[in-house]
Coordinates of C-alpha atoms in Angstrom, one line a residue:
R315 CA 12.4 -18.5 -10.7
S316 CA 9.2 -17.4 -8.8
L317 CA 6.1 -16.9 -11.0
C318 CA 5.4 -13.8 -8.9
T319 CA 8.6 -12.0 -10.0
V320 CA 8.7 -13.0 -13.6
V321 CA 5.0 -12.2 -14.2
C322 CA 5.0 -8.8 -12.3
K323 CA 8.4 -7.6 -13.5
W324 CA 9.5 -9.5 -16.5
T325 CA 6.6 -9.8 -19.1
Y326 CA 6.2 -13.5 -18.4
T327 CA 2.7 -15.2 -18.5
S328 CA 1.9 -18.6 -16.9
D329 CA 0.3 -19.9 -20.1
R330 CA 2.7 -18.6 -22.8
G331 CA 6.0 -18.1 -20.9
W332 CA 8.5 -15.5 -22.0
D333 CA 7.6 -13.0 -24.7
D334 CA 10.4 -13.3 -27.4
S335 CA 9.1 -10.3 -29.4
F336 CA 9.7 -8.0 -26.4
W337 CA 13.3 -9.1 -25.9
K338 CA 14.0 -8.5 -29.6
M339 CA 12.2 -5.1 -29.6
I340 CA 14.5 -3.8 -26.8
G341 CA 17.7 -5.4 -28.2
L342 CA 18.1 -8.2 -25.6
E343 CA 17.5 -11.1 -28.0
D344 CA 20.5 -12.9 -26.6
L345 CA 18.3 -13.7 -23.5
V346 CA 16.2 -15.9 -25.7
K347 CA 19.2 -18.2 -26.6
D348 CA 19.6 -21.7 -25.2
K349 CA 15.9 -21.8 -24.0
Y350 CA 16.3 -18.7 -21.8
E351 CA 19.2 -20.2 -19.8
K352 CA 20.4 -16.7 -18.7
I353 CA 17.1 -15.5 -17.2
G354 CA 15.8 -18.9 -16.1
N355 CA 13.4 -21.4 -17.7
H356 CA 12.3 -23.3 -14.6
V357 CA 9.4 -21.3 -13.1
L358 CA 7.5 -22.3 -10.0
S359 CA 4.4 -21.0 -8.3
P360 CA 4.9 -19.2 -4.9
G361 CA 4.9 -21.8 -2.2
E362 CA 6.0 -24.7 -4.3
A363 CA 9.0 -26.7 -2.9
V364 CA 12.3 -25.8 -4.6
G365 CA 14.8 -28.6 -5.4
K366 CA 15.7 -31.0 -2.6
G367 CA 15.4 -28.3 0.0
L368 CA 18.2 -26.4 1.8
T369 CA 21.6 -27.3 0.5
P370 CA 24.2 -28.4 3.1
D371 CA 26.3 -25.2 2.6
A372 CA 23.3 -22.9 3.1
A373 CA 22.1 -25.1 6.1
Q374 CA 25.5 -24.7 7.8
D375 CA 25.5 -20.9 7.2
L376 CA 21.9 -20.5 8.6
G377 CA 22.1 -23.0 11.4
L378 CA 19.2 -25.0 10.0
P379 CA 18.9 -28.7 9.0
A380 CA 20.0 -29.6 5.5
G381 CA 17.1 -30.6 3.2
I382 CA 14.5 -28.5 5.1
A383 CA 11.8 -27.3 2.7
V384 CA 12.5 -24.2 0.7
A385 CA 9.6 -22.4 -1.0
A386 CA 9.5 -20.4 -4.2
S387 CA 9.3 -16.8 -3.1
L388 CA 7.1 -13.7 -3.4
I389 CA 8.1 -10.1 -3.9
D390 CA 8.1 -8.3 -0.4
A391 CA 4.7 -6.4 -0.7
H392 CA 3.1 -9.5 -2.3
A393 CA 4.2 -11.6 0.7
G394 CA 2.6 -8.9 3.0
G395 CA -0.6 -9.2 1.0
L396 CA -0.6 -12.9 1.4
G397 CA 0.0 -12.5 5.1
V398 CA -3.2 -10.5 5.7
I399 CA -5.7 -10.8 2.8
G400 CA -6.9 -14.4 3.6
A401 CA -7.4 -14.1 7.4
D402 CA -10.6 -15.7 8.8
V403 CA -12.9 -12.7 9.7
K404 CA -15.8 -14.6 11.3
G405 CA -17.4 -12.9 14.2
H406 CA -16.0 -9.4 13.5
N407 CA -19.2 -8.1 11.8
L408 CA -17.3 -7.2 8.6
P409 CA -18.9 -6.7 5.2
C410 CA -16.3 -9.1 3.7
E411 CA -17.5 -12.0 5.9
N412 CA -18.9 -14.9 3.9
Q413 CA -17.6 -13.0 0.7
P414 CA -14.7 -14.1 -1.4
I415 CA -11.4 -12.5 -0.8
T416 CA -11.9 -10.5 -4.0
S417 CA -13.9 -8.0 -1.8
R418 CA -10.7 -7.2 0.2
V419 CA -7.7 -5.0 -0.5
A420 CA -4.4 -5.5 1.3
M421 CA -2.4 -2.4 2.0
I422 CA 1.2 -2.7 2.8
C423 CA 2.3 0.6 4.2
G424 CA 5.8 1.5 5.1
T425 CA 8.2 3.9 3.4
S426 CA 5.9 3.6 0.4
S427 CA 2.6 1.9 0.1
C428 CA 1.1 -0.9 -2.1
H429 CA -2.6 -1.7 -2.5
M430 CA -3.1 -5.3 -3.5
G431 CA -6.5 -6.4 -4.9
V432 CA -7.4 -9.8 -6.4
S433 CA -10.1 -10.8 -8.9
E434 CA -11.4 -14.0 -10.5
T435 CA -11.2 -12.6 -14.0
P436 CA -8.6 -10.1 -15.3
I437 CA -9.5 -6.5 -14.6
F438 CA -7.5 -3.7 -16.4
V439 CA -7.4 -0.6 -14.2
P440 CA -6.0 2.6 -15.7
G441 CA -2.9 3.6 -13.7
V442 CA -2.8 0.5 -11.6
W443 CA -0.4 -2.3 -12.3
G444 CA -1.6 -5.7 -13.5
P445 CA -3.6 -7.8 -13.9
Y446 CA -1.1 -10.5 -13.1
F447 CA -2.3 -14.1 -13.0
S448 CA -1.4 -16.2 -9.9
A449 CA 1.2 -13.6 -8.9
M450 CA 0.1 -13.4 -5.2
V451 CA -2.9 -15.8 -4.6
P452 CA -2.8 -18.9 -6.8
G453 CA -5.7 -18.9 -9.4
L454 CA -6.6 -15.3 -8.9
W455 CA -5.6 -12.1 -10.8
L456 CA -3.7 -9.4 -9.0
N457 CA -3.9 -5.6 -9.4
E458 CA -1.3 -3.5 -7.6
G459 CA -1.8 0.2 -6.8
G460 CA 0.9 2.2 -5.2
Q461 CA 2.0 5.4 -3.6
S462 CA 5.8 6.2 -4.0
A463 CA 6.3 8.0 -0.7
T464 CA 4.1 7.5 2.4
G465 CA 6.0 6.8 5.6
K466 CA 8.9 8.6 3.9
L467 CA 6.7 11.6 3.2
I468 CA 5.4 11.9 6.8
D469 CA 9.0 11.7 8.0
H470 CA 10.1 14.4 5.5
V471 CA 7.3 16.8 6.5
V472 CA 7.7 16.3 10.3
R473 CA 11.6 16.3 10.4
G474 CA 11.8 19.3 8.1
H475 CA 9.6 21.5 10.2
V476 CA 11.2 24.3 12.2
A477 CA 9.5 23.0 15.4
F478 CA 10.9 19.5 15.1
P479 CA 13.7 20.0 17.7
E480 CA 11.0 21.0 20.2
L481 CA 8.9 18.0 19.3
E482 CA 11.9 15.7 19.6
A483 CA 12.8 17.1 23.1
K484 CA 9.2 16.8 24.4
A485 CA 8.6 13.3 23.0
E486 CA 11.9 12.2 24.7
A487 CA 10.9 13.8 28.0
S488 CA 7.6 12.0 27.9
A489 CA 9.2 8.7 26.8
H490 CA 7.0 8.5 23.7
S491 CA 7.8 8.3 20.0
I492 CA 7.5 11.5 18.1
Y493 CA 4.3 10.2 16.4
T494 CA 2.6 9.1 19.6
Y495 CA 3.4 12.5 21.0
L496 CA 2.1 14.3 17.9
N497 CA -1.2 12.3 18.1
S498 CA -1.7 13.2 21.7
H499 CA -0.9 16.9 20.9
L500 CA -3.6 16.9 18.2
D501 CA -6.0 15.6 20.9
L502 CA -5.1 18.5 23.1
I503 CA -5.7 21.2 20.4
K504 CA -8.8 19.7 18.8
K505 CA -11.0 21.0 21.7
S506 CA -14.6 19.9 20.9
L507 CA -13.9 19.2 17.2
P508 CA -13.2 15.7 15.8
V509 CA -9.5 15.7 15.3
G510 CA -9.7 15.3 11.5
F511 CA -11.7 18.6 11.1
L512 CA -8.7 20.6 12.2
T513 CA -7.5 20.8 8.6
V514 CA -10.6 22.5 7.2
D515 CA -8.4 25.1 5.6
L516 CA -5.2 23.1 5.2
H517 CA -4.8 20.8 2.2
V518 CA -1.9 18.7 0.9
W519 CA -1.3 17.0 -2.4
P520 CA 1.1 14.2 -1.4
D521 CA 3.0 13.4 -4.6
F522 CA 6.3 15.0 -3.5
H523 CA 7.9 12.1 -5.5
G524 CA 5.5 11.8 -8.4
N525 CA 2.3 9.7 -8.7
R526 CA 2.5 6.0 -9.2
S527 CA -1.3 5.2 -9.0
P528 CA -3.8 6.0 -10.4
L529 CA -2.4 8.9 -12.4
T530 CA 1.0 7.4 -13.3
D531 CA 2.6 10.8 -13.6
L532 CA 6.2 10.9 -12.2
T533 CA 6.4 14.7 -12.9
L534 CA 3.8 15.6 -10.3
K535 CA 5.0 17.6 -7.3
G536 CA 3.7 18.1 -3.7
M537 CA 1.4 20.9 -2.9
V538 CA 0.3 22.6 0.4
V539 CA -2.5 25.1 0.6
G540 CA -3.2 27.0 3.8
L541 CA 0.2 28.0 5.3
T542 CA 0.4 30.8 7.8
L543 CA 3.4 32.6 9.6
S544 CA 2.9 30.5 12.7
R545 CA 5.7 28.0 13.2
G546 CA 5.1 26.2 16.6
L547 CA 4.3 22.7 17.6
D548 CA 0.6 23.2 16.9
E549 CA 1.4 24.0 13.2
L550 CA 3.7 21.0 13.0
A551 CA 0.9 18.8 14.3
L552 CA -1.5 20.2 11.7
I553 CA 0.7 19.7 8.7
Y554 CA 1.4 16.2 10.0
L555 CA -2.3 15.5 10.2
A556 CA -3.0 17.1 6.7
T557 CA -0.2 14.9 5.2
I558 CA -1.7 11.7 6.7
Q559 CA -5.1 12.7 5.3
A560 CA -3.6 13.4 1.9
I561 CA -2.1 9.9 1.9
A562 CA -5.5 8.4 2.8
L563 CA -7.2 10.5 0.1
G564 CA -4.6 9.1 -2.4
T565 CA -5.7 5.6 -1.2
R566 CA -9.3 6.6 -1.8
H567 CA -8.3 7.8 -5.3
I568 CA -6.7 4.4 -6.1
L569 CA -9.7 2.4 -4.7
E570 CA -12.1 4.5 -6.7
A571 CA -10.1 3.7 -9.9
M572 CA -10.2 0.0 -9.0
Q573 CA -13.9 0.0 -8.3
A574 CA -14.7 1.9 -11.5
A575 CA -12.9 -0.8 -13.5
G576 CA -14.9 -3.6 -11.8
H577 CA -13.4 -4.5 -8.4
E578 CA -16.0 -4.7 -5.6
I579 CA -14.0 -3.6 -2.5
T580 CA -15.7 -3.5 1.0
T581 CA -12.8 -3.9 3.5
L582 CA -9.2 -2.7 3.8
F583 CA -6.5 -5.0 5.4
L584 CA -3.5 -2.9 6.7
C585 CA 0.0 -4.1 7.6
G586 CA 3.5 -2.6 7.8
G587 CA 5.0 0.1 10.0
L588 CA 2.4 2.8 9.4
S589 CA -0.4 0.4 10.5
K590 CA 1.0 0.9 14.0
N591 CA -0.1 4.5 14.0
P592 CA -3.7 4.7 15.1
L593 CA -4.2 8.2 13.5
F594 CA -3.1 6.8 10.1
V595 CA -5.4 3.9 10.5
Q596 CA -8.5 5.9 11.6
M597 CA -8.0 8.4 8.8
H598 CA -7.9 5.6 6.2
A599 CA -11.2 4.2 7.6
D600 CA -12.9 7.6 7.7
I601 CA -11.7 8.9 4.4
T602 CA -12.4 5.6 2.4
D603 CA -15.6 5.0 4.5
K604 CA -14.5 1.4 4.8
P605 CA -13.6 -0.8 7.9
V606 CA -9.9 -1.4 8.4
V607 CA -8.6 -4.8 9.6
L608 CA -5.3 -4.8 11.3
S609 CA -3.2 -8.0 11.4
K610 CA -2.3 -9.5 14.8
E611 CA 1.2 -9.7 13.5
V612 CA 2.4 -6.3 12.1
E613 CA 5.2 -7.8 10.2
S614 CA 2.9 -9.5 7.7
V615 CA 5.6 -9.9 5.1
L616 CA 7.1 -12.4 7.4
V617 CA 3.7 -14.1 7.9
G618 CA 3.5 -14.3 4.1
A619 CA 6.9 -15.9 3.9
A620 CA 6.0 -18.4 6.6
I621 CA 2.8 -19.3 4.7
L622 CA 5.0 -20.1 1.6
G623 CA 7.2 -22.3 3.8
A624 CA 4.3 -24.1 5.3
C625 CA 3.0 -25.0 1.9
A626 CA 6.4 -26.1 0.6
S627 CA 6.8 -28.3 3.8
G628 CA 3.4 -29.9 3.2
D629 CA 1.9 -28.6 6.4
F630 CA -0.9 -27.1 4.4
A631 CA -2.4 -28.4 1.1
S632 CA -2.8 -25.0 -0.4
I633 CA -1.9 -21.3 0.0
Q634 CA -5.6 -20.5 0.6
E635 CA -5.8 -23.0 3.5
A636 CA -2.5 -21.6 5.0
M637 CA -3.7 -18.0 4.6
A638 CA -6.9 -18.7 6.5
K639 CA -5.1 -20.5 9.4
M640 CA -2.0 -18.4 9.7
G641 CA -3.3 -14.8 9.0
K642 CA -4.8 -13.6 12.3
I643 CA -6.9 -10.5 12.9
G644 CA -5.6 -8.2 15.7
K645 CA -8.1 -5.3 15.6
V646 CA -10.9 -3.8 13.5
V647 CA -11.2 -0.1 13.1
Q648 CA -14.6 1.2 11.9
P649 CA -15.1 4.5 10.0
N650 CA -16.9 7.4 11.6
H651 CA -19.8 7.6 9.1
E652 CA -21.0 10.9 10.6
H653 CA -17.7 12.5 9.3
K654 CA -18.3 11.3 5.7
R655 CA -19.5 14.7 4.5
F656 CA -16.4 16.5 5.7
Y657 CA -14.1 14.0 4.0
D658 CA -16.1 14.0 0.8
K659 CA -15.4 17.8 0.7
K660 CA -11.7 17.2 1.4
Y661 CA -11.6 14.7 -1.4
E662 CA -13.2 17.3 -3.7
V663 CA -10.4 19.7 -2.8
F664 CA -7.9 17.0 -3.2
L665 CA -8.9 16.4 -6.9
K666 CA -8.9 20.1 -7.5
L667 CA -5.3 20.4 -6.3
V668 CA -4.0 18.1 -9.1
E669 CA -6.2 19.7 -11.6
H670 CA -4.8 23.1 -10.7
Q671 CA -1.2 21.8 -10.7
R672 CA -1.7 20.7 -14.3
E673 CA -3.3 23.9 -15.2
Y674 CA -0.3 25.9 -13.8
R675 CA 2.1 23.7 -15.8
S676 CA 0.1 24.3 -19.0
I677 CA 0.2 28.1 -18.4
M678 CA 4.0 28.0 -17.8
N679 CA 4.6 25.7 -20.8
S680 CA 2.7 28.1 -23.1

């Protein structure tokens, strides 16, 4: 078993092992029998070599040499974190240069998003999972924040809009993706304004599928304030922008909870499908007021898996060394500090939205 999986999902700790009292409490005491044979009693740290390498049967199926090193694995988002968080940042003028990697947060953003931060001592963050010891980077504690629907939410909002067929036709005609087309359409309608300011009176609360972090409230719903009767491409572009901003404001909410509990975060490292969208990236930089580092390799989960393999094969002496050599920086996106006041106001509205939602629920429940 991988230490990552059993620690993050199965109440295991590296110093005490399985928690017998938990299994008994939930009526699964049979899992404790025979030294935990059913759930596994041989636990390895991520990147440790497993057995004698690839078995002959698996090697034949995969077209690889038998005996090639096999590493103990990581959960997918954790592998993504490993693929970006340890990259060498020298020469990029970043606040995390010459600082430990505890000043970084890796954000793996696809259908949903995970925010992975590490610390030297355990930090308990209300509404954020963990702390888990050695669950991602050996020797460091991990906290994991998350948003249940991000790429899925953007897709839902865009494809559900009445102007979507028009968008699809125009994007196809210009040989661009719908999101590249939407980004260029926003540039057309912004006139002399910074693009983000177009949503001065359009606000979204993004928890259409409940809140994972930092409110841990699965009953929360999405909210949109500022709708009009207009239903063209301009309006689709605006609700798309407001949704991206809402996701970035949610990230700021998570980071502020982590910082209030003791994390000192200066830099965001983004990977995953949404990191390919320049508007998504710039809004995260502007709204969190932190530089965003993009990985050279977008599929950072694969880089994380390769790092584990390179440790199991003995090519690197440690995960830390492999992370620094194999994680490469592609681009750095700086925040527009002059826009800070606008986004501080948007964040104030953002927090009001959830406060009001709870107020409405309380009225209806009474």
